[in-house]
Every structure is written in structure tokens, then in C-alpha cells.
Short mmCIF file of N, CA, C and O in Angstrom, two decimals:
data_model
loop_
_atom_site.label_atom_id
_atom_site.label_comp_id
_atom_site.label_asym_id
_atom_site.label_seq_id
_atom_site.Cartn_x
_atom_site.Cartn_y
_atom_site.Cartn_z
N UNK A 299 -1.88 41.87 -38.62
CA UNK A 299 -2.80 40.66 -38.80
C UNK A 299 -2.89 39.66 -38.80
O UNK A 299 -4.36 39.08 -37.51
N UNK A 300 -0.90 38.75 -38.09
CA UNK A 300 -1.42 37.18 -37.67
C UNK A 300 -1.19 37.82 -36.01
O UNK A 300 -2.01 37.50 -35.28
N UNK A 301 -1.28 39.25 -35.95
CA UNK A 301 -1.48 39.92 -34.55
C UNK A 301 -2.81 39.19 -34.08
O UNK A 301 -3.39 38.55 -32.56
N UNK A 302 -3.91 39.90 -34.85
CA UNK A 302 -5.41 39.77 -34.44
C UNK A 302 -5.91 38.15 -34.66
O UNK A 302 -6.87 38.01 -33.53
N UNK A 303 -4.91 37.65 -35.95
CA UNK A 303 -6.15 36.68 -35.63
C UNK A 303 -5.56 35.68 -34.76
O UNK A 303 -6.05 34.52 -33.84
N UNK A 304 -3.81 35.97 -34.27
CA UNK A 304 -3.71 35.29 -33.14
C UNK A 304 -4.26 35.39 -32.38
O UNK A 304 -5.09 34.80 -30.69
N UNK A 305 -4.58 36.74 -31.35
CA UNK A 305 -6.17 37.01 -30.79
C UNK A 305 -7.19 35.94 -30.26
O UNK A 305 -7.72 35.90 -29.42
N UNK A 306 -7.15 36.57 -32.10
CA UNK A 306 -9.06 35.51 -31.66
C UNK A 306 -8.68 33.59 -30.91
O UNK A 306 -10.05 34.31 -31.07
N UNK A 307 -7.48 33.44 -31.92
CA UNK A 307 -7.35 32.63 -31.65
C UNK A 307 -7.75 31.70 -30.56
O UNK A 307 -8.01 31.08 -30.09
N UNK A 308 -6.79 32.93 -29.73
CA UNK A 308 -6.85 33.18 -27.76
C UNK A 308 -7.97 33.52 -26.91
O UNK A 308 -8.84 32.21 -26.29
N UNK A 309 -8.57 34.61 -27.80
CA UNK A 309 -9.98 35.16 -26.29
C UNK A 309 -11.19 34.37 -27.37
O UNK A 309 -11.93 34.81 -26.17
N UNK A 310 -10.97 34.55 -28.30
CA UNK A 310 -12.29 33.77 -28.72
C UNK A 310 -13.11 32.10 -27.21
O UNK A 310 -13.53 32.12 -27.33
N UNK A 311 -12.32 30.61 -27.59
CA UNK A 311 -12.35 30.24 -27.00
C UNK A 311 -12.77 30.68 -25.59
O UNK A 311 -13.34 30.07 -25.02
N UNK A 312 -11.94 31.48 -25.26
CA UNK A 312 -11.42 31.73 -23.72
C UNK A 312 -13.22 31.97 -23.25
O UNK A 312 -13.42 31.76 -22.25
N UNK A 313 -13.39 33.21 -24.43
CA UNK A 313 -15.01 33.85 -23.87
C UNK A 313 -15.96 33.04 -23.65
O UNK A 313 -16.64 32.37 -23.08
N UNK A 314 -15.46 32.08 -25.08
CA UNK A 314 -17.02 31.43 -25.87
C UNK A 314 -16.85 30.08 -23.45
O UNK A 314 -17.86 29.00 -23.07
N UNK A 315 -16.19 29.79 -22.84
CA UNK A 315 -15.79 28.78 -21.41
C UNK A 315 -16.48 29.67 -20.48
O UNK A 315 -16.74 29.29 -20.02
N UNK A 316 -15.83 31.23 -21.21
CA UNK A 316 -16.51 31.37 -19.29
C UNK A 316 -18.06 31.86 -19.56
O UNK A 316 -18.16 32.05 -18.98
N UNK A 317 -18.21 31.72 -20.79
CA UNK A 317 -19.79 31.88 -21.23
C UNK A 317 -20.35 31.23 -20.92
O UNK A 317 -21.88 30.94 -19.91
N UNK A 318 -19.81 29.56 -21.32
CA UNK A 318 -20.33 28.63 -20.66
C UNK A 318 -20.62 28.04 -18.84
O UNK A 318 -22.15 27.37 -18.77
N UNK A 319 -19.47 28.26 -18.32
CA UNK A 319 -19.65 27.93 -16.60
C UNK A 319 -20.27 28.94 -16.39
O UNK A 319 -20.96 28.96 -15.60
N UNK A 320 -20.16 30.51 -17.06
CA UNK A 320 -21.19 31.49 -15.92
C UNK A 320 -22.53 30.83 -16.21
O UNK A 320 -22.82 31.05 -15.51
N UNK A 321 -23.48 30.17 -17.69
CA UNK A 321 -24.75 29.68 -17.60
C UNK A 321 -24.85 28.47 -16.68
O UNK A 321 -25.82 28.68 -16.11
N UNK A 322 -24.24 27.70 -16.71
CA UNK A 322 -24.40 26.89 -16.04
C UNK A 322 -24.10 27.29 -14.01
O UNK A 322 -25.41 26.21 -13.12
N UNK A 323 -23.50 28.08 -13.72
CA UNK A 323 -23.94 28.43 -12.88
C UNK A 323 -24.76 29.19 -12.36
O UNK A 323 -26.03 29.10 -11.13
N UNK A 324 -25.53 29.96 -13.21
CA UNK A 324 -26.49 30.32 -13.26
C UNK A 324 -27.82 29.22 -13.04
O UNK A 324 -29.04 29.43 -12.67
N UNK A 325 -27.51 28.36 -14.06
CA UNK A 325 -28.78 27.19 -14.03
C UNK A 325 -28.42 26.80 -12.00
O UNK A 325 -29.97 26.53 -12.49
N UNK A 326 -27.84 26.93 -11.73
CA UNK A 326 -27.65 25.75 -10.93
C UNK A 326 -28.51 26.93 -9.60
O UNK A 326 -29.25 26.46 -8.74
N UNK A 327 -28.18 28.03 -9.33
CA UNK A 327 -28.61 29.49 -8.76
C UNK A 327 -29.78 28.43 -9.31
O UNK A 327 -30.38 28.96 -7.77
N UNK A 328 -30.67 29.58 -10.32
CA UNK A 328 -31.71 28.50 -10.18
C UNK A 328 -32.00 27.05 -9.76
O UNK A 328 -33.56 27.82 -8.47
N UNK A 329 -31.85 26.72 -9.87
CA UNK A 329 -32.70 25.17 -9.96
C UNK A 329 -32.09 25.65 -7.88
O UNK A 329 -33.48 25.03 -6.78
N UNK A 330 -31.50 26.42 -7.09
CA UNK A 330 -31.45 26.38 -6.11
C UNK A 330 -32.31 27.09 -5.44
O UNK A 330 -33.20 26.95 -4.85
N UNK A 331 -32.66 27.95 -5.75
CA UNK A 331 -33.82 29.31 -5.62
C UNK A 331 -34.52 28.35 -5.68
O UNK A 331 -36.39 28.94 -4.74
N UNK A 332 -35.48 27.92 -6.80
CA UNK A 332 -36.61 26.84 -6.76
C UNK A 332 -36.65 26.55 -5.46
O UNK A 332 -38.06 25.78 -5.13
N UNK A 333 -35.88 24.99 -5.39
CA UNK A 333 -36.03 24.46 -3.50
C UNK A 333 -36.13 25.01 -2.83
O UNK A 333 -37.05 25.04 -2.42
N UNK A 334 -35.04 26.75 -2.92
CA UNK A 334 -35.79 27.30 -1.57
C UNK A 334 -37.63 27.13 -1.34
O UNK A 334 -38.85 27.69 -0.73
N UNK A 335 -37.82 27.86 -2.98
CA UNK A 335 -39.13 28.41 -2.99
C UNK A 335 -40.23 27.29 -2.05
O UNK A 335 -40.92 27.37 -1.52
N UNK A 336 -39.62 26.01 -3.20
CA UNK A 336 -40.68 23.84 -2.55
C UNK A 336 -40.96 24.30 -0.71
O UNK A 336 -40.86 24.58 -0.84
N UNK A 337 -39.34 24.87 -0.18
CA UNK A 337 -38.59 24.22 1.46
C UNK A 337 -39.25 24.79 1.80
O UNK A 337 -39.72 25.42 3.09
N UNK A 338 -40.13 27.08 1.39
CA UNK A 338 -40.89 27.60 2.17
C UNK A 338 -42.01 27.55 2.31
O UNK A 338 -43.24 27.64 2.75
N UNK A 339 -42.54 26.25 0.99
CA UNK A 339 -44.24 26.03 1.11
C UNK A 339 -45.08 26.08 -0.08
O UNK A 339 -45.48 26.17 0.38
N UNK A 340 -44.25 26.59 -0.65
CA UNK A 340 -44.59 27.31 -2.00
C UNK A 340 -44.66 26.99 -2.66
O UNK A 340 -44.58 27.14 -4.22
N UNK A 341 -45.92 25.98 -3.02
CA UNK A 341 -45.37 24.77 -3.52
C UNK A 341 -46.24 25.76 -5.59
O UNK A 341 -45.88 24.79 -5.90
N UNK A 342 -47.85 25.96 -5.19
CA UNK A 342 -48.27 25.94 -6.43
C UNK A 342 -46.19 27.10 -7.07
O UNK A 342 -46.64 26.56 -7.90
N UNK A 343 -46.52 27.88 -6.54
CA UNK A 343 -45.62 28.21 -7.17
C UNK A 343 -43.93 27.59 -8.33
O UNK A 343 -43.94 28.54 -8.73
N UNK A 344 -43.58 27.48 -7.02
CA UNK A 344 -42.39 25.59 -7.45
C UNK A 344 -43.53 25.01 -8.65
O UNK A 344 -42.58 25.25 -9.27
N UNK A 345 -44.60 24.98 -8.24
CA UNK A 345 -44.66 24.09 -9.83
C UNK A 345 -44.82 25.28 -11.44
O UNK A 345 -44.29 24.63 -11.79
N UNK A 346 -45.67 26.26 -11.46
CA UNK A 346 -45.25 27.57 -11.95
C UNK A 346 -44.79 27.19 -12.86
O UNK A 346 -43.35 27.28 -13.80
N UNK A 347 -42.74 27.62 -12.28
CA UNK A 347 -41.26 27.91 -11.99
C UNK A 347 -40.73 26.30 -13.26
O UNK A 347 -40.43 26.02 -13.89
N UNK A 348 -41.69 25.27 -12.46
CA UNK A 348 -40.51 24.26 -12.84
C UNK A 348 -40.81 23.87 -14.12
O UNK A 348 -40.33 23.19 -14.96
N UNK A 349 -42.91 24.36 -14.46
CA UNK A 349 -43.13 23.91 -15.53
C UNK A 349 -42.75 25.00 -16.58
O UNK A 349 -42.34 25.02 -18.26
N UNK A 350 -41.87 26.21 -16.26
CA UNK A 350 -41.12 26.73 -17.07
C UNK A 350 -39.42 26.02 -17.02
O UNK A 350 -39.06 26.78 -18.57
N UNK A 351 -39.42 25.95 -16.60
CA UNK A 351 -38.22 24.23 -16.59
C UNK A 351 -37.77 23.67 -17.27
O UNK A 351 -37.03 23.66 -18.05
N UNK A 352 -38.99 22.40 -17.02
CA UNK A 352 -39.18 21.40 -18.18
C UNK A 352 -39.25 21.91 -19.35
O UNK A 352 -38.44 21.25 -20.57
N UNK A 353 -40.48 23.52 -19.67
CA UNK A 353 -40.54 23.52 -21.50
C UNK A 353 -38.87 23.90 -21.80
O UNK A 353 -39.22 24.18 -23.50
N UNK A 354 -37.83 24.36 -21.12
CA UNK A 354 -36.19 24.98 -21.71
C UNK A 354 -36.04 23.58 -21.79
O UNK A 354 -34.76 23.68 -22.62
N UNK A 355 -35.92 22.22 -20.91
CA UNK A 355 -34.86 21.22 -20.83
C UNK A 355 -36.56 19.90 -20.67
O UNK A 355 -36.26 19.19 -19.11
N UNK A 356 -37.17 19.77 -21.45
CA UNK A 356 -37.11 18.78 -21.83
C UNK A 356 -37.18 17.86 -21.02
O UNK A 356 -38.76 16.19 -21.06
N UNK A 357 -35.89 17.02 -20.69
CA UNK A 357 -35.27 15.50 -21.20
C UNK A 357 -35.06 15.99 -19.56
O UNK A 357 -33.76 14.63 -19.13
N UNK A 358 -34.20 16.78 -18.69
CA UNK A 358 -34.23 16.51 -17.89
C UNK A 358 -34.43 15.70 -16.45
O UNK A 358 -35.32 16.89 -16.01
N UNK A 359 -34.32 14.89 -15.90
CA UNK A 359 -35.18 14.20 -15.36
C UNK A 359 -35.78 14.23 -13.79
O UNK A 359 -36.12 14.94 -13.16
N UNK A 360 -34.69 15.47 -12.79
CA UNK A 360 -34.49 15.84 -12.62
C UNK A 360 -35.31 17.72 -12.20
O UNK A 360 -35.98 17.06 -10.74
N UNK A 361 -35.87 17.56 -12.93
CA UNK A 361 -36.99 18.68 -12.67
C UNK A 361 -38.27 18.27 -13.10
O UNK A 361 -39.15 18.37 -12.27
N UNK A 362 -38.46 16.91 -13.42
CA UNK A 362 -39.29 16.53 -13.59
C UNK A 362 -39.54 15.24 -12.04
O UNK A 362 -41.11 15.75 -11.21
N UNK A 363 -38.68 15.47 -10.62
CA UNK A 363 -38.73 14.48 -9.97
C UNK A 363 -38.99 16.23 -9.32
O UNK A 363 -40.05 15.95 -7.58
N UNK A 364 -38.71 17.26 -9.30
CA UNK A 364 -38.97 18.35 -8.80
C UNK A 364 -40.17 18.98 -8.73
O UNK A 364 -41.66 19.21 -7.96
N UNK A 365 -41.07 19.11 -9.50
CA UNK A 365 -42.60 19.20 -10.02
C UNK A 365 -43.32 18.26 -9.30
O UNK A 365 -44.55 19.06 -8.26
N UNK A 366 -42.99 17.08 -10.03
CA UNK A 366 -43.67 15.71 -8.46
C UNK A 366 -43.38 16.10 -7.37
O UNK A 366 -44.83 15.64 -6.26
N UNK A 367 -42.23 16.19 -6.63
CA UNK A 367 -42.83 16.60 -5.51
C UNK A 367 -44.05 17.62 -4.94
O UNK A 367 -45.00 18.32 -4.16
N UNK A 368 -43.42 18.40 -6.21
CA UNK A 368 -44.46 20.12 -5.46
C UNK A 368 -45.87 19.59 -5.31
O UNK A 368 -46.61 19.55 -4.57
N UNK A 369 -46.60 18.46 -6.95
CA UNK A 369 -47.59 18.49 -6.43
C UNK A 369 -48.24 17.59 -5.82
O UNK A 369 -49.10 17.22 -5.16
N UNK A 370 -46.93 16.13 -5.29
CA UNK A 370 -47.43 15.97 -4.31
C UNK A 370 -48.10 16.37 -2.79
O UNK A 370 -48.60 16.02 -2.26
N UNK A 371 -47.52 18.01 -3.13
CA UNK A 371 -47.58 18.88 -1.26
C UNK A 371 -48.68 19.11 -2.20
O UNK A 371 -49.15 19.46 -0.23
N UNK A 372 -49.12 19.45 -2.27
CA UNK A 372 -50.63 20.14 -3.66
C UNK A 372 -51.16 18.96 -3.13
O UNK A 372 -53.03 19.31 -3.57
N UNK A 373 -51.57 17.72 -2.85
CA UNK A 373 -52.03 16.99 -3.17
C UNK A 373 -52.60 16.69 -4.68
O UNK A 373 -54.26 16.42 -4.52
N UNK A 374 -52.25 16.74 -5.10
CA UNK A 374 -53.04 16.63 -6.84
C UNK A 374 -51.30 15.79 -7.14
O UNK A 374 -50.67 15.52 -7.96
N UNK A 375 -52.30 13.77 -6.37
CA UNK A 375 -51.08 12.83 -6.97
C UNK A 375 -51.31 12.37 -8.17
O UNK A 375 -50.55 11.59 -8.58
N UNK A 376 -53.00 12.80 -9.28
CA UNK A 376 -52.36 11.48 -10.47
C UNK A 376 -51.43 12.82 -10.85
O UNK A 376 -50.17 12.45 -11.92
N UNK A 377 -51.29 14.24 -10.81
CA UNK A 377 -49.76 15.07 -11.91
C UNK A 377 -48.08 14.46 -11.01
O UNK A 377 -47.76 14.77 -11.51
N UNK A 378 -48.15 14.23 -10.02
CA UNK A 378 -47.05 13.81 -9.07
C UNK A 378 -46.86 12.48 -9.72
O UNK A 378 -45.76 11.91 -9.92
N UNK A 379 -47.58 11.23 -9.54
CA UNK A 379 -47.08 10.29 -10.13
C UNK A 379 -46.68 10.71 -11.91
O UNK A 379 -46.38 9.32 -12.94
N UNK A 380 -47.31 11.40 -12.62
CA UNK A 380 -47.05 11.47 -14.01
C UNK A 380 -45.90 12.07 -14.44
O UNK A 380 -45.05 11.38 -14.72
N UNK A 381 -45.40 13.06 -13.05
CA UNK A 381 -44.13 13.67 -13.22
C UNK A 381 -42.44 11.84 -12.64
O UNK A 381 -41.94 12.01 -12.88
N UNK A 382 -43.52 11.33 -12.02
CA UNK A 382 -42.45 10.63 -11.48
C UNK A 382 -42.09 9.84 -12.94
O UNK A 382 -40.85 9.10 -12.80
N UNK A 383 -43.25 8.94 -12.67
CA UNK A 383 -42.97 9.02 -13.99
C UNK A 383 -42.52 8.82 -15.52
O UNK A 383 -41.30 8.46 -15.41
N UNK A 384 -42.18 10.18 -15.54
CA UNK A 384 -42.02 11.30 -16.31
C UNK A 384 -40.05 10.95 -15.92
O UNK A 384 -38.92 10.55 -16.70
N UNK A 385 -39.94 11.33 -14.32
CA UNK A 385 -38.55 11.35 -13.98
C UNK A 385 -37.90 10.03 -14.98
O UNK A 385 -36.84 9.63 -14.36
N UNK A 386 -39.04 8.84 -14.27
CA UNK A 386 -37.75 8.06 -14.04
C UNK A 386 -37.27 6.88 -15.63
O UNK A 386 -36.77 6.47 -15.62
N UNK A 387 -38.51 7.77 -16.63
CA UNK A 387 -38.32 6.66 -18.01
C UNK A 387 -36.85 7.14 -18.36
O UNK A 387 -36.00 6.65 -19.23
N UNK A 388 -36.77 9.02 -17.89
CA UNK A 388 -35.92 9.93 -18.36
C UNK A 388 -34.28 8.94 -17.38
O UNK A 388 -33.26 9.81 -17.91
N UNK A 389 -34.37 7.91 -16.75
CA UNK A 389 -33.55 8.02 -16.27
C UNK A 389 -32.47 8.64 -15.32
O UNK A 389 -31.68 9.68 -15.95
N UNK A 390 -33.37 9.72 -14.13
CA UNK A 390 -33.27 10.56 -13.86
C UNK A 390 -31.88 9.98 -12.63
O UNK A 390 -30.67 11.25 -12.48
N UNK A 391 -30.79 8.47 -12.99
CA UNK A 391 -29.62 8.89 -12.55
C UNK A 391 -28.38 8.57 -13.66
O UNK A 391 -27.58 8.99 -13.23
N UNK A 392 -29.26 9.49 -14.44
CA UNK A 392 -27.29 10.11 -14.93
C UNK A 392 -27.30 11.27 -14.85
O UNK A 392 -25.90 11.46 -15.49
N UNK A 393 -27.59 11.96 -14.60
CA UNK A 393 -27.31 13.41 -13.80
C UNK A 393 -28.31 13.60 -12.91
O UNK A 393 -29.34 14.41 -12.46
N UNK A 394 -27.93 13.21 -11.72
CA UNK A 394 -28.16 13.89 -10.43
C UNK A 394 -28.33 15.22 -9.31
O UNK A 394 -27.42 15.16 -7.95
N UNK A 395 -27.21 16.00 -10.40
CA UNK A 395 -26.61 16.57 -9.57
C UNK A 395 -27.30 18.04 -8.77
O UNK A 395 -26.35 17.92 -7.40
N UNK A 396 -28.48 18.15 -8.73
CA UNK A 396 -28.74 19.03 -7.63
C UNK A 396 -29.11 17.36 -6.07
O UNK A 396 -28.95 18.61 -5.33
N UNK A 397 -28.57 16.71 -7.00
CA UNK A 397 -28.80 15.53 -5.14
C UNK A 397 -27.25 15.23 -4.70
O UNK A 397 -26.77 14.20 -4.52
N UNK A 398 -25.67 16.26 -4.04
CA UNK A 398 -24.96 15.91 -4.16
C UNK A 398 -24.79 14.56 -2.96
O UNK A 398 -23.48 13.46 -3.28
N UNK A 399 -25.82 14.84 -1.90
CA UNK A 399 -25.40 13.39 -1.14
C UNK A 399 -26.18 12.41 -0.97
O UNK A 399 -25.83 11.31 -0.46
N UNK A 400 -26.52 11.58 -2.64
CA UNK A 400 -27.18 10.24 -3.08
C UNK A 400 -26.06 10.17 -4.58
O UNK A 400 -25.53 11.55 -4.80
N UNK A 401 -26.23 9.29 -3.96
CA UNK A 401 -25.70 7.81 -5.43
C UNK A 401 -26.20 8.48 -7.04
O UNK A 401 -27.46 8.67 -6.35
N UNK A 402 -26.18 8.33 -7.53
CA UNK A 402 -26.94 8.43 -8.57
C UNK A 402 -28.41 6.71 -8.37
O UNK A 402 -28.95 7.18 -8.85
N UNK A 403 -27.64 5.88 -7.66
CA UNK A 403 -29.14 4.94 -8.38
C UNK A 403 -29.88 5.24 -7.30
O UNK A 403 -30.79 4.88 -6.62
N UNK A 404 -29.42 6.01 -6.42
CA UNK A 404 -29.57 6.29 -4.28
C UNK A 404 -30.58 7.67 -5.76
O UNK A 404 -31.96 7.95 -4.23
N UNK A 405 -30.10 8.02 -5.84
CA UNK A 405 -31.70 9.61 -6.51
C UNK A 405 -32.67 9.03 -7.17
O UNK A 405 -34.28 9.51 -6.88
N UNK A 406 -32.67 7.72 -8.15
CA UNK A 406 -33.56 6.96 -9.09
C UNK A 406 -34.31 6.27 -7.87
O UNK A 406 -35.58 6.39 -7.65
N UNK A 407 -34.01 5.88 -6.67
CA UNK A 407 -34.27 5.21 -5.58
C UNK A 407 -35.18 6.43 -3.77
O UNK A 407 -36.34 5.74 -4.73
N UNK A 408 -34.77 7.39 -4.38
CA UNK A 408 -35.88 8.23 -3.43
C UNK A 408 -37.10 9.45 -5.01
O UNK A 408 -38.04 9.29 -3.98
N UNK A 409 -36.60 8.74 -6.18
CA UNK A 409 -37.85 8.88 -6.98
C UNK A 409 -39.27 8.07 -6.71
O UNK A 409 -40.37 7.80 -7.04
N UNK A 410 -38.56 6.85 -6.60
CA UNK A 410 -39.47 5.63 -7.29
C UNK A 410 -39.80 5.69 -5.14
O UNK A 410 -41.56 5.52 -4.92
N UNK A 411 -39.03 6.27 -4.27
CA UNK A 411 -40.03 6.73 -2.89
C UNK A 411 -40.58 7.33 -2.77
O UNK A 411 -42.60 7.39 -2.07
N UNK A 412 -40.65 8.92 -3.88
CA UNK A 412 -42.08 9.54 -3.27
C UNK A 412 -42.48 8.94 -4.10
O UNK A 412 -43.83 9.50 -4.81
N UNK A 413 -42.31 8.19 -5.40
CA UNK A 413 -43.76 8.27 -5.98
C UNK A 413 -44.66 7.02 -5.24
O UNK A 413 -45.74 6.83 -5.33
N UNK A 414 -43.89 5.74 -4.83
CA UNK A 414 -44.87 5.56 -3.03
C UNK A 414 -45.87 6.39 -2.36
O UNK A 414 -47.15 5.82 -1.99
N UNK A 415 -45.29 7.12 -2.22
CA UNK A 415 -45.82 8.49 -1.16
C UNK A 415 -48.07 8.95 -1.81
O UNK A 415 -48.29 8.81 -1.34
N UNK A 416 -47.66 9.12 -2.98
CA UNK A 416 -48.27 8.79 -3.90
C UNK A 416 -49.60 7.86 -4.28
O UNK A 416 -50.56 8.48 -3.95
N UNK A 417 -49.15 7.06 -4.68
CA UNK A 417 -49.84 5.61 -5.02
C UNK A 417 -50.93 6.27 -3.42
O UNK A 417 -51.38 4.83 -3.69
N UNK A 418 -49.32 5.59 -2.13
CA UNK A 418 -49.88 5.16 -0.76
C UNK A 418 -51.44 6.66 -0.23
O UNK A 418 -51.99 5.87 0.33
N UNK A 419 -51.60 7.88 -1.65
CA UNK A 419 -52.71 8.53 -0.70
C UNK A 419 -53.52 7.91 -1.58
O UNK A 419 -54.70 8.44 -0.77
N UNK A 420 -53.20 7.43 -2.56
CA UNK A 420 -54.24 6.73 -3.64
C UNK A 420 -55.73 5.76 -3.76
O UNK A 420 -56.12 5.09 -4.08
N UNK A 421 -54.41 5.19 -2.09
CA UNK A 421 -54.76 4.10 -1.63
C UNK A 421 -54.24 3.22 -2.21
O UNK A 421 -55.44 1.70 -2.63
N UNK A 422 -53.63 3.52 -3.40
CA UNK A 422 -52.84 2.13 -4.03
C UNK A 422 -51.59 1.25 -3.87
O UNK A 422 -50.60 1.44 -4.00
N UNK A 423 -51.95 1.05 -2.71
CA UNK A 423 -51.07 0.52 -1.46
C UNK A 423 -50.39 -1.03 -2.01
O UNK A 423 -48.71 -0.81 -1.73
N UNK A 424 -50.61 -1.66 -2.88
CA UNK A 424 -50.15 -2.60 -3.38
C UNK A 424 -48.57 -1.85 -4.72
O UNK A 424 -47.57 -2.49 -4.74
N UNK A 425 -48.85 -0.95 -5.29
CA UNK A 425 -48.35 0.02 -6.39
C UNK A 425 -46.63 0.49 -4.76
O UNK A 425 -45.90 0.86 -5.34
N UNK A 426 -47.91 1.34 -4.24
CA UNK A 426 -46.24 1.89 -3.10
C UNK A 426 -45.73 0.51 -2.50
O UNK A 426 -44.72 1.41 -2.23
N UNK A 427 -46.30 -0.14 -2.11
CA UNK A 427 -44.99 -1.34 -1.35
C UNK A 427 -43.70 -1.94 -2.59
O UNK A 427 -42.88 -1.83 -2.66
N UNK A 428 -44.55 -2.21 -3.84
CA UNK A 428 -43.52 -2.55 -5.02
C UNK A 428 -42.61 -0.88 -4.90
O UNK A 428 -41.40 -1.32 -5.08
N UNK A 429 -42.60 0.42 -4.73
CA UNK A 429 -42.01 1.36 -5.50
C UNK A 429 -40.90 1.15 -3.88
O UNK A 429 -39.84 2.31 -3.71
N UNK A 430 -41.71 1.36 -2.87
CA UNK A 430 -41.15 1.24 -1.18
C UNK A 430 -39.48 -0.02 -1.56
O UNK A 430 -38.60 0.66 -1.24
N UNK A 431 -39.94 -1.00 -1.76
CA UNK A 431 -38.78 -1.93 -2.38
C UNK A 431 -38.31 -1.85 -3.26
O UNK A 431 -36.47 -1.89 -2.88
N UNK A 432 -38.24 -0.81 -4.50
CA UNK A 432 -37.54 -0.89 -5.17
C UNK A 432 -36.77 0.71 -5.20
O UNK A 432 -35.36 0.44 -5.87
N UNK A 433 -36.84 1.30 -3.97
CA UNK A 433 -36.42 2.50 -3.41
C UNK A 433 -35.27 2.31 -2.10
O UNK A 433 -34.06 2.28 -3.44
N UNK A 434 -35.34 1.20 -2.10
CA UNK A 434 -34.78 0.58 -0.96
C UNK A 434 -32.68 -0.85 -1.91
O UNK A 434 -32.32 -0.71 -1.52
N UNK A 435 -34.00 -1.28 -3.01
CA UNK A 435 -33.12 -2.28 -2.74
C UNK A 435 -32.08 -0.70 -4.67
O UNK A 435 -30.73 -1.76 -5.02
N UNK A 436 -32.50 0.51 -4.95
CA UNK A 436 -31.14 0.99 -5.23
C UNK A 436 -30.40 1.93 -4.22
O UNK A 436 -29.92 2.90 -4.66
N UNK A 437 -30.08 1.59 -3.16
CA UNK A 437 -29.83 2.05 -1.42
C UNK A 437 -30.48 2.93 -1.23
O UNK A 437 -29.75 4.09 -0.88
N UNK A 438 -31.61 3.71 -1.33
CA UNK A 438 -31.95 5.05 -1.03
C UNK A 438 -33.35 4.31 0.27
O UNK A 438 -33.76 3.18 0.26
N UNK A 439 -32.71 5.29 1.26
CA UNK A 439 -34.01 5.19 2.93
C UNK A 439 -34.37 6.90 3.44
O UNK A 439 -33.65 7.22 3.72
N UNK A 440 -35.56 6.94 3.46
CA UNK A 440 -35.99 8.01 3.77
C UNK A 440 -34.91 8.60 4.54
O UNK A 440 -35.21 9.36 5.29
N UNK A 441 -35.17 7.33 5.65
CA UNK A 441 -35.38 7.31 7.58
C UNK A 441 -33.71 8.15 7.69
O UNK A 441 -33.89 8.82 8.82
N UNK A 442 -33.13 7.64 6.49
CA UNK A 442 -31.45 7.37 6.42
C UNK A 442 -31.20 9.02 5.93
O UNK A 442 -30.07 9.45 6.80
N UNK A 443 -31.76 9.93 5.09
CA UNK A 443 -32.08 10.86 4.59
C UNK A 443 -32.30 11.75 5.87
O UNK A 443 -31.87 13.45 5.99
N UNK A 444 -33.47 11.62 6.30
CA UNK A 444 -33.81 12.37 7.36
C UNK A 444 -32.47 12.97 8.52
O UNK A 444 -32.67 13.30 9.43
N UNK A 445 -31.68 11.29 8.14
CA UNK A 445 -31.27 11.16 10.02
C UNK A 445 -30.38 12.75 9.55
O UNK A 445 -29.22 12.93 10.68
N UNK A 446 -29.35 12.92 7.46
CA UNK A 446 -28.41 13.55 8.00
C UNK A 446 -28.80 14.83 7.96
O UNK A 446 -29.93 15.71 7.81
#
């Protein structure tokens, strides 16, 4: 009986750890798959999938940013703005794991730059300029990112 308990004390935490790592890897893979959808120009499909992801993780700012980008490309600017606002509200800087080339401040700046695009499309020049200035203040430059 002591052997079984000793085995369980070692094995159960190990199995839990493996399950958590596996889940994290699957989530990361799924997020990359969703980006692939966006990169192929399949914006409506991307929105649908991000809807499901947001339903599962409503406090993940990255998901709102990604769905907002898709709305932006679909010219659904009011929806894009709502998602960018929510991403900023949730403080995207808390977890920018999808943007490995950016610092946390730069990622938040990226959301401001994307929101500026939506404001520009709605002819809200003052708000667009304010967000562009905020993006630069946070260390994000769209031109610098395009050159990478």
C-alpha cells in the first residue's frame, strides 16, 4: 500500500503537469492557426473563430485585438473599435505572448495604432491622431514593424 501511495504522489502531479503543458501548447497552436486564417484574408472565418475563443476566455485582451483586426479588414469599423477598446481596457500589456517580437508596451501601442486605422476610416481624424501619438509614446512604430 505504501508503494502505491508513493507512486501516486509522484505520478499524479507529473500527469497534471503534462496535461497543463499539453493544453498550453494546443492553445498556442490554435492561436497560430487563427492567425493563418487572417493572413490568408479569411477575415469573416477568423471573426467566427475568435468569437468562440472570446467566449472561452473573455478576459484575454489578445483575442479582442485579433478579432478587431479582422473587423477592421472587413470594414466593420464600429465593431473593430469596440474590440480595440476592450483590448485596451483589459490591458493587453498583461500578456502579449502572441507578439514575441514586441515588448508589452509596444503591443499595447500596436492596439492603439490599429484603433487609429479604424478612426481614420470613420473620418475621426482627431481620435486617430491621438491614438497614433499614444502608439508612438508606447514605443510602437508600424513602419518599423513592416521593415522586420
